């Protein structure tokens, strides 16, 4: 099985290469730009990639649709795949990815930022650094409880944020 790995981003590159190294029956071809991906696809069974902007993703998907194309599987490393979705993923192509893998940490980070703003942490830190406390800070500090939170997107991350927000008794 021949797999093309588009290594345009260094994130997790070493872990992916280590995981694929020495697998029996796997021929791994690393490429670094979209032209090399398109050139490497004929005869390839799989593609490991990051999401790409629609113009680049379209070039890859067009190559996967060519008569005689052998690509059967594509793994998108991050949770986002908007570029490929917009480009149109061929029906014959099985797509795998890290859907939901980042939801816990991203939703925790979102809630930490929300709490930081609600509790005026940036303003408090600034006052502390200047050694100039303004007691009116209490006028802007608020609780999240009872507030409405608009979550745009109902993917794994959006659902995780809404779930955590409900634990703070927010309406999400």
CSV table of C-alpha atoms in Angstrom, one decimal:
chain,number,residue,atom,x,y,z
A,1,UNK,CA,0.0,0.0,0.0
A,2,UNK,CA,1.4,3.4,-1.0
A,3,UNK,CA,0.6,6.4,1.2
A,4,UNK,CA,1.4,10.0,0.4
A,5,UNK,CA,2.1,12.2,3.4
A,6,UNK,CA,1.8,15.9,2.7
A,7,UNK,CA,4.2,17.2,5.4
A,8,UNK,CA,3.5,20.9,4.9
A,9,UNK,CA,3.2,21.5,8.6
A,10,UNK,CA,5.6,20.2,11.2
A,11,UNK,CA,2.9,19.5,13.9
A,12,UNK,CA,3.0,15.8,14.8
A,13,UNK,CA,5.3,15.0,11.8
A,14,UNK,CA,7.8,13.0,13.8
A,15,UNK,CA,5.1,11.0,15.6
A,16,UNK,CA,3.3,10.2,12.3
A,17,UNK,CA,6.6,9.1,10.7
A,18,UNK,CA,7.5,7.0,13.7
A,19,UNK,CA,4.1,5.4,13.7
A,20,UNK,CA,4.3,4.5,10.1
A,21,UNK,CA,8.0,3.5,10.1
A,22,UNK,CA,8.6,-0.2,9.6
A,23,UNK,CA,4.9,-1.1,9.0
A,24,UNK,CA,5.0,-4.1,6.7
A,25,UNK,CA,3.5,-3.5,3.3
A,26,UNK,CA,3.5,0.4,3.6
A,27,UNK,CA,5.4,2.5,1.2
A,28,UNK,CA,5.4,6.1,2.5
A,29,UNK,CA,6.1,9.0,0.2
A,30,UNK,CA,6.6,12.4,1.8
A,31,UNK,CA,5.7,15.5,-0.2
A,32,UNK,CA,5.9,19.2,0.7
A,33,UNK,CA,3.7,21.1,-1.7
A,34,UNK,CA,0.4,20.8,-3.6
A,35,UNK,CA,2.1,20.1,-6.9
A,36,UNK,CA,4.0,17.2,-5.4
A,37,UNK,CA,0.8,15.9,-3.9
A,38,UNK,CA,-1.0,15.9,-7.2
A,39,UNK,CA,2.1,14.3,-8.9
A,40,UNK,CA,2.3,11.6,-6.2
A,41,UNK,CA,-1.4,10.6,-6.2
A,42,UNK,CA,-1.4,8.3,-9.3
A,43,UNK,CA,-0.9,4.8,-7.8
A,44,UNK,CA,-1.4,6.0,-4.2
A,45,UNK,CA,-3.9,4.2,-2.0
A,46,UNK,CA,-3.9,6.8,0.9
A,47,UNK,CA,-3.2,10.4,1.6
A,48,UNK,CA,-2.3,11.8,5.1
A,49,UNK,CA,-2.8,15.6,5.1
A,50,UNK,CA,-3.8,18.7,6.9
A,51,UNK,CA,-6.8,20.7,5.8
A,52,UNK,CA,-5.9,22.9,2.9
A,53,UNK,CA,-7.3,26.2,1.6
A,54,UNK,CA,-10.1,25.5,-0.9
A,55,UNK,CA,-7.9,26.3,-4.0
A,56,UNK,CA,-5.2,23.8,-2.9
A,57,UNK,CA,-7.8,21.2,-1.7
A,58,UNK,CA,-9.6,21.5,-5.0
A,59,UNK,CA,-6.4,20.6,-6.9
A,60,UNK,CA,-5.9,17.5,-4.7
A,61,UNK,CA,-9.6,16.4,-5.0
A,62,UNK,CA,-9.6,16.9,-8.8
A,63,UNK,CA,-6.5,14.6,-9.0
A,64,UNK,CA,-8.4,12.0,-6.9
A,65,UNK,CA,-11.3,12.1,-9.4
A,66,UNK,CA,-9.2,11.5,-12.5
A,67,UNK,CA,-9.9,8.3,-14.4
A,68,UNK,CA,-7.7,5.6,-13.1
A,69,UNK,CA,-7.1,7.3,-9.8
A,70,UNK,CA,-6.4,4.8,-7.1
A,71,UNK,CA,-6.8,6.9,-3.9
A,72,UNK,CA,-9.2,5.2,-1.6
A,73,UNK,CA,-8.5,6.8,1.8
A,74,UNK,CA,-7.6,10.2,3.1
A,75,UNK,CA,-6.7,11.0,6.7
A,76,UNK,CA,-7.0,14.6,7.8
A,77,UNK,CA,-4.8,15.2,10.8
A,78,UNK,CA,-6.6,18.2,12.5
A,79,UNK,CA,-10.2,18.3,13.3
A,80,UNK,CA,-11.0,20.9,10.5
A,81,UNK,CA,-11.6,19.8,7.0
A,82,UNK,CA,-13.5,22.8,5.6
A,83,UNK,CA,-11.1,23.3,2.6
A,84,UNK,CA,-11.7,19.7,1.4
A,85,UNK,CA,-15.4,19.8,2.1
A,86,UNK,CA,-15.7,23.0,0.0
A,87,UNK,CA,-13.6,21.4,-2.7
A,88,UNK,CA,-15.9,18.4,-2.7
A,89,UNK,CA,-14.6,15.1,-1.4
A,90,UNK,CA,-15.3,12.3,-4.0
A,91,UNK,CA,-17.9,9.8,-2.7
A,92,UNK,CA,-15.5,6.8,-3.2
A,93,UNK,CA,-13.0,8.3,-0.9
A,94,UNK,CA,-13.0,7.2,2.8
A,95,UNK,CA,-12.1,10.1,5.0
A,96,UNK,CA,-10.7,9.6,8.6
A,97,UNK,CA,-9.6,12.2,11.0
A,98,UNK,CA,-9.2,13.3,14.6
A,99,UNK,CA,-12.9,14.4,14.9
A,100,UNK,CA,-13.5,15.1,18.5
A,101,UNK,CA,-10.0,14.5,19.7
A,102,UNK,CA,-9.4,18.1,20.4
A,103,UNK,CA,-12.8,18.9,21.8
A,104,UNK,CA,-11.9,18.5,25.5
A,105,UNK,CA,-8.9,20.8,25.5
A,106,UNK,CA,-10.3,23.4,23.1
A,107,UNK,CA,-13.6,23.6,25.0
A,108,UNK,CA,-11.7,23.9,28.3
A,109,UNK,CA,-9.7,26.7,26.8
A,110,UNK,CA,-12.8,28.5,25.5
A,111,UNK,CA,-14.4,28.3,29.0
A,112,UNK,CA,-11.1,29.6,30.6
A,113,UNK,CA,-11.1,32.6,28.3
A,114,UNK,CA,-14.8,33.2,29.0
A,115,UNK,CA,-14.3,33.1,32.7
A,116,UNK,CA,-11.2,35.3,32.4
A,117,UNK,CA,-13.3,38.0,30.6
A,118,UNK,CA,-16.3,37.6,33.0
A,119,UNK,CA,-14.1,37.9,36.1
A,120,UNK,CA,-12.1,40.8,34.5
A,121,UNK,CA,-8.8,39.0,34.9
A,122,UNK,CA,-6.9,41.0,32.2
A,123,UNK,CA,-8.0,44.3,33.9
A,124,UNK,CA,-7.1,43.0,37.3
A,125,UNK,CA,-3.6,41.8,36.1
A,126,UNK,CA,-3.0,45.2,34.5
A,127,UNK,CA,-4.0,47.0,37.7
A,128,UNK,CA,-1.8,44.7,39.8
A,129,UNK,CA,1.2,45.2,37.5
A,130,UNK,CA,0.8,49.0,37.8
A,131,UNK,CA,0.1,48.7,41.6
A,132,UNK,CA,-3.0,50.9,41.0
A,133,UNK,CA,-6.2,49.1,42.1
A,134,UNK,CA,-9.5,50.6,41.0
A,135,UNK,CA,-12.3,49.4,43.1
A,136,UNK,CA,-14.8,50.1,40.3
A,137,UNK,CA,-13.5,46.8,38.7
A,138,UNK,CA,-16.3,45.2,40.7
A,139,UNK,CA,-18.8,46.9,38.4
A,140,UNK,CA,-17.6,44.9,35.4
A,141,UNK,CA,-17.1,41.5,37.1
A,142,UNK,CA,-20.0,39.1,36.5
A,143,UNK,CA,-21.1,35.6,36.9
A,144,UNK,CA,-21.6,33.3,33.9
A,145,UNK,CA,-24.7,31.8,35.5
A,146,UNK,CA,-27.8,32.7,33.7
A,147,UNK,CA,-26.1,34.2,30.7
A,148,UNK,CA,-26.8,33.2,27.1
A,149,UNK,CA,-24.0,31.7,25.1
A,150,UNK,CA,-24.2,31.6,21.3
A,151,UNK,CA,-22.2,28.6,20.0
A,152,UNK,CA,-21.7,28.8,16.2
A,153,UNK,CA,-21.2,25.3,14.9
A,154,UNK,CA,-22.4,22.0,16.3
A,155,UNK,CA,-19.4,19.9,15.6
A,156,UNK,CA,-17.6,18.1,18.4
A,157,UNK,CA,-15.9,21.3,19.7
A,158,UNK,CA,-19.1,23.3,19.6
A,159,UNK,CA,-21.0,20.6,21.4
A,160,UNK,CA,-18.3,20.3,24.1
A,161,UNK,CA,-18.3,24.1,24.7
A,162,UNK,CA,-22.1,24.1,25.0
A,163,UNK,CA,-21.9,21.1,27.5
A,164,UNK,CA,-19.4,22.9,29.6
A,165,UNK,CA,-21.4,26.2,29.5
A,166,UNK,CA,-24.5,24.4,30.7
A,167,UNK,CA,-22.4,23.2,33.7
A,168,UNK,CA,-22.0,26.9,34.6
A,169,UNK,CA,-25.8,27.1,34.3
A,170,UNK,CA,-25.5,29.2,31.1
A,171,UNK,CA,-28.0,28.9,28.3
A,172,UNK,CA,-26.1,27.5,25.4
